[in-house]
Amino acid sequence: MKIIAEQAWSHVLMDNGTDWILTYLIGGVVEIDVSIRLSKEEIAKIRDNPNYLEILLDAVKTNQVAYASRELHPPVWPQPE
């Protein structure tokens, strides 16, 4: 799995060869990890403007219901090679 972008204790964006997967942390006292499969439109926007990832992160964290249908269980993290 290829890591496209990551920020410690925040998120990691990965390409598994067929999908781009965004795993991020949310919470306060208790952190929860969530993974979603990105749409083709979101991937294109990130490719055109890497700063779009921050906009997307804000959107998924503030409106989780809108992205729930693309949520992956269990959350996906890169595996050591």
mmCIF file of N, CA and C in Angstrom:
data_model
loop_
_atom_site.group_PDB
_atom_site.id
_atom_site.type_symbol
_atom_site.label_atom_id
_atom_site.label_comp_id
_atom_site.label_asym_id
_atom_site.label_seq_id
_atom_site.Cartn_x
_atom_site.Cartn_y
_atom_site.Cartn_z
ATOM 1 N N MET A 1 0.836 -1.167 0.000
ATOM 2 C CA MET A 1 0.000 0.000 0.000
ATOM 3 C C MET A 1 0.889 1.241 0.000
ATOM 4 N N LYS A 2 0.632 2.139 -0.899
ATOM 5 C CA LYS A 2 1.433 3.350 -1.043
ATOM 6 C C LYS A 2 0.834 4.474 -0.199
ATOM 7 N N ILE A 3 1.668 5.130 0.599
ATOM 8 C CA ILE A 3 1.233 6.284 1.376
ATOM 9 C C ILE A 3 1.393 7.526 0.501
ATOM 10 N N ILE A 4 0.295 8.248 0.314
ATOM 11 C CA ILE A 4 0.294 9.450 -0.515
ATOM 12 C C ILE A 4 0.581 10.677 0.337
ATOM 13 N N ALA A 5 -0.032 10.729 1.509
ATOM 14 C CA ALA A 5 0.158 11.855 2.425
ATOM 15 C C ALA A 5 -0.131 11.366 3.838
ATOM 16 N N GLU A 6 0.569 11.966 4.803
ATOM 17 C CA GLU A 6 0.280 11.615 6.190
ATOM 18 C C GLU A 6 0.699 12.741 7.113
ATOM 19 N N GLN A 7 0.008 12.803 8.237
ATOM 20 C CA GLN A 7 0.352 13.738 9.295
ATOM 21 C C GLN A 7 0.148 12.979 10.594
ATOM 22 N N ALA A 8 1.189 12.889 11.399
ATOM 23 C CA ALA A 8 1.138 12.125 12.641
ATOM 24 C C ALA A 8 -0.027 12.573 13.517
ATOM 25 N N TRP A 9 -0.717 11.614 14.090
ATOM 26 C CA TRP A 9 -1.835 11.831 15.003
ATOM 27 C C TRP A 9 -2.996 12.577 14.353
ATOM 28 N N SER A 10 -3.062 12.565 13.024
ATOM 29 C CA SER A 10 -4.158 13.228 12.327
ATOM 30 C C SER A 10 -4.756 12.328 11.251
ATOM 31 N N HIS A 11 -3.943 11.991 10.224
ATOM 32 C CA HIS A 11 -4.496 11.244 9.099
ATOM 33 C C HIS A 11 -3.391 10.597 8.263
ATOM 34 N N VAL A 12 -3.834 9.657 7.437
ATOM 35 C CA VAL A 12 -2.967 9.066 6.423
ATOM 36 C C VAL A 12 -3.827 8.782 5.188
ATOM 37 N N LEU A 13 -3.308 9.151 4.026
ATOM 38 C CA LEU A 13 -3.981 8.905 2.747
ATOM 39 C C LEU A 13 -3.176 7.845 2.010
ATOM 40 N N MET A 14 -3.848 6.756 1.630
ATOM 41 C CA MET A 14 -3.166 5.614 1.023
ATOM 42 C C MET A 14 -3.808 5.221 -0.307
ATOM 43 N N ASP A 15 -2.989 4.612 -1.150
ATOM 44 C CA ASP A 15 -3.443 4.046 -2.418
ATOM 45 C C ASP A 15 -3.153 2.551 -2.351
ATOM 46 N N ASN A 16 -4.215 1.736 -2.371
ATOM 47 C CA ASN A 16 -4.012 0.293 -2.280
ATOM 48 C C ASN A 16 -3.946 -0.375 -3.653
ATOM 49 N N GLY A 17 -3.864 0.449 -4.703
ATOM 50 C CA GLY A 17 -3.785 -0.088 -6.056
ATOM 51 C C GLY A 17 -5.108 -0.018 -6.789
ATOM 52 N N THR A 18 -6.219 -0.021 -6.054
ATOM 53 C CA THR A 18 -7.531 0.112 -6.679
ATOM 54 C C THR A 18 -8.323 1.290 -6.115
ATOM 55 N N ASP A 19 -8.056 1.646 -4.871
ATOM 56 C CA ASP A 19 -8.780 2.735 -4.209
ATOM 57 C C ASP A 19 -7.809 3.619 -3.441
ATOM 58 N N TRP A 20 -8.237 4.868 -3.224
ATOM 59 C CA TRP A 20 -7.551 5.740 -2.287
ATOM 60 C C TRP A 20 -8.363 5.697 -1.005
ATOM 61 N N ILE A 21 -7.676 5.495 0.098
ATOM 62 C CA ILE A 21 -8.330 5.371 1.400
ATOM 63 C C ILE A 21 -7.766 6.433 2.331
ATOM 64 N N LEU A 22 -8.666 7.157 2.971
ATOM 65 C CA LEU A 22 -8.291 8.178 3.939
ATOM 66 C C LEU A 22 -8.664 7.671 5.324
ATOM 67 N N THR A 23 -7.665 7.528 6.186
ATOM 68 C CA THR A 23 -7.899 7.163 7.576
ATOM 69 C C THR A 23 -7.521 8.361 8.420
ATOM 70 N N TYR A 24 -8.422 8.723 9.329
ATOM 71 C CA TYR A 24 -8.188 9.908 10.154
ATOM 72 C C TYR A 24 -8.658 9.648 11.575
ATOM 73 N N LEU A 25 -8.172 10.468 12.483
ATOM 74 C CA LEU A 25 -8.533 10.358 13.896
ATOM 75 C C LEU A 25 -9.506 11.466 14.249
ATOM 76 N N ILE A 26 -10.512 11.100 15.045
ATOM 77 C CA ILE A 26 -11.449 12.086 15.569
ATOM 78 C C ILE A 26 -11.644 11.819 17.049
ATOM 79 N N GLY A 27 -12.114 12.800 17.741
ATOM 80 C CA GLY A 27 -12.424 12.611 19.146
ATOM 81 C C GLY A 27 -11.802 13.674 20.008
ATOM 82 N N GLY A 28 -11.837 13.429 21.271
ATOM 83 C CA GLY A 28 -11.275 14.336 22.256
ATOM 84 C C GLY A 28 -10.483 13.515 23.246
ATOM 85 N N VAL A 29 -11.131 13.168 24.340
ATOM 86 C CA VAL A 29 -10.479 12.339 25.354
ATOM 87 C C VAL A 29 -10.185 10.954 24.791
ATOM 88 N N VAL A 30 -11.118 10.442 24.008
ATOM 89 C CA VAL A 30 -10.945 9.139 23.358
ATOM 90 C C VAL A 30 -10.836 9.362 21.859
ATOM 91 N N GLU A 31 -9.755 8.902 21.273
ATOM 92 C CA GLU A 31 -9.556 9.026 19.824
ATOM 93 C C GLU A 31 -10.160 7.815 19.122
ATOM 94 N N ILE A 32 -10.828 8.072 18.016
ATOM 95 C CA ILE A 32 -11.425 7.016 17.200
ATOM 96 C C ILE A 32 -10.849 7.149 15.804
ATOM 97 N N ASP A 33 -10.486 6.020 15.197
ATOM 98 C CA ASP A 33 -9.988 6.071 13.826
ATOM 99 C C ASP A 33 -11.093 5.655 12.859
ATOM 100 N N VAL A 34 -11.157 6.380 11.755
ATOM 101 C CA VAL A 34 -12.192 6.183 10.740
ATOM 102 C C VAL A 34 -11.505 6.139 9.378
ATOM 103 N N SER A 35 -11.935 5.211 8.540
ATOM 104 C CA SER A 35 -11.420 5.122 7.162
ATOM 105 C C SER A 35 -12.573 5.262 6.191
ATOM 106 N N ILE A 36 -12.332 6.039 5.130
ATOM 107 C CA ILE A 36 -13.320 6.136 4.051
ATOM 108 C C ILE A 36 -12.621 5.930 2.715
ATOM 109 N N ARG A 37 -13.383 5.405 1.766
ATOM 110 C CA ARG A 37 -12.906 5.248 0.391
ATOM 111 C C ARG A 37 -13.229 6.550 -0.338
ATOM 112 N N LEU A 38 -12.237 7.129 -1.000
ATOM 113 C CA LEU A 38 -12.457 8.394 -1.690
ATOM 114 C C LEU A 38 -13.112 8.180 -3.049
ATOM 115 N N SER A 39 -13.898 9.166 -3.456
ATOM 116 C CA SER A 39 -14.538 9.127 -4.777
ATOM 117 C C SER A 39 -13.528 9.558 -5.842
ATOM 118 N N LYS A 40 -13.857 9.290 -7.082
ATOM 119 C CA LYS A 40 -12.987 9.704 -8.194
ATOM 120 C C LYS A 40 -12.837 11.222 -8.224
ATOM 121 N N GLU A 41 -13.911 11.938 -7.908
ATOM 122 C CA GLU A 41 -13.865 13.401 -7.894
ATOM 123 C C GLU A 41 -12.922 13.909 -6.810
ATOM 124 N N GLU A 42 -12.979 13.310 -5.633
ATOM 125 C CA GLU A 42 -12.097 13.718 -4.537
ATOM 126 C C GLU A 42 -10.636 13.441 -4.874
ATOM 127 N N ILE A 43 -10.384 12.297 -5.485
ATOM 128 C CA ILE A 43 -9.013 11.958 -5.894
ATOM 129 C C ILE A 43 -8.498 12.982 -6.901
ATOM 130 N N ALA A 44 -9.321 13.328 -7.878
ATOM 131 C CA ALA A 44 -8.917 14.308 -8.893
ATOM 132 C C ALA A 44 -8.624 15.661 -8.261
ATOM 133 N N LYS A 45 -9.449 16.076 -7.313
ATOM 134 C CA LYS A 45 -9.230 17.369 -6.647
ATOM 135 C C LYS A 45 -7.921 17.373 -5.856
ATOM 136 N N ILE A 46 -7.606 16.262 -5.199
ATOM 137 C CA ILE A 46 -6.354 16.174 -4.434
ATOM 138 C C ILE A 46 -5.167 16.171 -5.382
ATOM 139 N N ARG A 47 -5.285 15.467 -6.504
ATOM 140 C CA ARG A 47 -4.190 15.463 -7.487
ATOM 141 C C ARG A 47 -3.942 16.864 -8.049
ATOM 142 N N ASP A 48 -5.023 17.599 -8.303
ATOM 143 C CA ASP A 48 -4.902 18.960 -8.844
ATOM 144 C C ASP A 48 -4.394 19.951 -7.802
ATOM 145 N N ASN A 49 -4.799 19.746 -6.547
ATOM 146 C CA ASN A 49 -4.448 20.666 -5.478
ATOM 147 C C ASN A 49 -4.294 19.881 -4.174
ATOM 148 N N PRO A 50 -3.066 19.496 -3.802
ATOM 149 C CA PRO A 50 -2.863 18.713 -2.585
ATOM 150 C C PRO A 50 -3.454 19.351 -1.331
ATOM 151 N N ASN A 51 -3.626 20.674 -1.330
ATOM 152 C CA ASN A 51 -4.232 21.341 -0.179
ATOM 153 C C ASN A 51 -5.705 20.991 -0.019
ATOM 154 N N TYR A 52 -6.322 20.443 -1.053
ATOM 155 C CA TYR A 52 -7.720 20.030 -0.964
ATOM 156 C C TYR A 52 -7.910 18.948 0.101
ATOM 157 N N LEU A 53 -6.879 18.195 0.403
ATOM 158 C CA LEU A 53 -6.978 17.153 1.423
ATOM 159 C C LEU A 53 -7.414 17.749 2.762
ATOM 160 N N GLU A 54 -6.902 18.911 3.114
ATOM 161 C CA GLU A 54 -7.291 19.562 4.375
ATOM 162 C C GLU A 54 -8.766 19.973 4.347
ATOM 163 N N ILE A 55 -9.238 20.441 3.210
ATOM 164 C CA ILE A 55 -10.650 20.806 3.067
ATOM 165 C C ILE A 55 -11.528 19.564 3.220
ATOM 166 N N LEU A 56 -11.101 18.470 2.573
ATOM 167 C CA LEU A 56 -11.843 17.217 2.672
ATOM 168 C C LEU A 56 -11.857 16.694 4.101
ATOM 169 N N LEU A 57 -10.723 16.740 4.781
ATOM 170 C CA LEU A 57 -10.673 16.293 6.174
ATOM 171 C C LEU A 57 -11.652 17.068 7.042
ATOM 172 N N ASP A 58 -11.689 18.370 6.864
ATOM 173 C CA ASP A 58 -12.618 19.188 7.632
ATOM 174 C C ASP A 58 -14.057 18.777 7.331
ATOM 175 N N ALA A 59 -14.357 18.518 6.066
ATOM 176 C CA ALA A 59 -15.714 18.136 5.670
ATOM 177 C C ALA A 59 -16.126 16.800 6.273
ATOM 178 N N VAL A 60 -15.245 15.803 6.220
ATOM 179 C CA VAL A 60 -15.627 14.485 6.744
ATOM 180 C C VAL A 60 -15.717 14.487 8.269
ATOM 181 N N LYS A 61 -14.908 15.300 8.915
ATOM 182 C CA LYS A 61 -14.965 15.357 10.379
ATOM 183 C C LYS A 61 -16.209 16.092 10.878
ATOM 184 N N THR A 62 -16.677 17.074 10.125
ATOM 185 C CA THR A 62 -17.836 17.846 10.567
ATOM 186 C C THR A 62 -19.161 17.291 10.066
ATOM 187 N N ASN A 63 -19.123 16.410 9.072
ATOM 188 C CA ASN A 63 -20.353 15.841 8.522
ATOM 189 C C ASN A 63 -20.166 14.356 8.236
ATOM 190 N N GLN A 64 -19.910 13.594 9.274
ATOM 191 C CA GLN A 64 -19.614 12.165 9.112
ATOM 192 C C GLN A 64 -20.755 11.390 8.461
ATOM 193 N N VAL A 65 -21.983 11.799 8.699
ATOM 194 C CA VAL A 65 -23.131 11.088 8.142
ATOM 195 C C VAL A 65 -23.079 11.076 6.611
ATOM 196 N N ALA A 66 -22.643 12.172 6.022
ATOM 197 C CA ALA A 66 -22.588 12.270 4.558
ATOM 198 C C ALA A 66 -21.590 11.280 3.947
ATOM 199 N N TYR A 67 -20.617 10.832 4.729
ATOM 200 C CA TYR A 67 -19.576 9.931 4.221
ATOM 201 C C TYR A 67 -19.721 8.508 4.775
ATOM 202 N N ALA A 68 -20.719 8.270 5.586
ATOM 203 C CA ALA A 68 -20.878 6.982 6.264
ATOM 204 C C ALA A 68 -21.000 5.805 5.296
ATOM 205 N N SER A 69 -21.594 6.023 4.139
ATOM 206 C CA SER A 69 -21.776 4.911 3.191
ATOM 207 C C SER A 69 -20.448 4.441 2.594
ATOM 208 N N ARG A 70 -19.395 5.272 2.719
ATOM 209 C CA ARG A 70 -18.076 4.899 2.174
ATOM 210 C C ARG A 70 -17.097 4.505 3.276
ATOM 211 N N GLU A 71 -17.602 4.413 4.496
ATOM 212 C CA GLU A 71 -16.736 4.061 5.623
ATOM 213 C C GLU A 71 -16.339 2.592 5.548
ATOM 214 N N LEU A 72 -15.089 2.314 5.881
ATOM 215 C CA LEU A 72 -14.557 0.948 5.850
ATOM 216 C C LEU A 72 -14.407 0.425 7.271
ATOM 217 N N HIS A 73 -14.798 -0.827 7.464
ATOM 218 C CA HIS A 73 -14.679 -1.459 8.781
ATOM 219 C C HIS A 73 -13.919 -2.764 8.638
ATOM 220 N N PRO A 74 -12.894 -2.998 9.391
ATOM 221 C CA PRO A 74 -12.266 -2.100 10.358
ATOM 222 C C PRO A 74 -11.468 -1.009 9.629
ATOM 223 N N PRO A 75 -11.065 0.042 10.376
ATOM 224 C CA PRO A 75 -10.255 1.091 9.764
ATOM 225 C C PRO A 75 -8.967 0.515 9.157
ATOM 226 N N VAL A 76 -8.475 1.176 8.121
ATOM 227 C CA VAL A 76 -7.309 0.697 7.378
ATOM 228 C C VAL A 76 -6.089 1.542 7.753
ATOM 229 N N TRP A 77 -5.004 0.854 8.082
ATOM 230 C CA TRP A 77 -3.718 1.508 8.370
ATOM 231 C C TRP A 77 -2.649 0.837 7.534
ATOM 232 N N PRO A 78 -1.616 1.572 7.144
ATOM 233 C CA PRO A 78 -0.535 0.946 6.372
ATOM 234 C C PRO A 78 0.152 -0.126 7.197
ATOM 235 N N GLN A 79 0.484 -1.198 6.539
ATOM 236 C CA GLN A 79 1.177 -2.304 7.206
ATOM 237 C C GLN A 79 2.670 -2.207 6.941
ATOM 238 N N PRO A 80 3.485 -2.494 7.963
ATOM 239 C CA PRO A 80 4.946 -2.473 7.731
ATOM 240 C C PRO A 80 5.324 -3.510 6.676
ATOM 241 N N GLU A 81 6.299 -3.155 5.870
ATOM 242 C CA GLU A 81 6.722 -4.088 4.809
ATOM 243 C C GLU A 81 7.936 -4.867 5.210
#
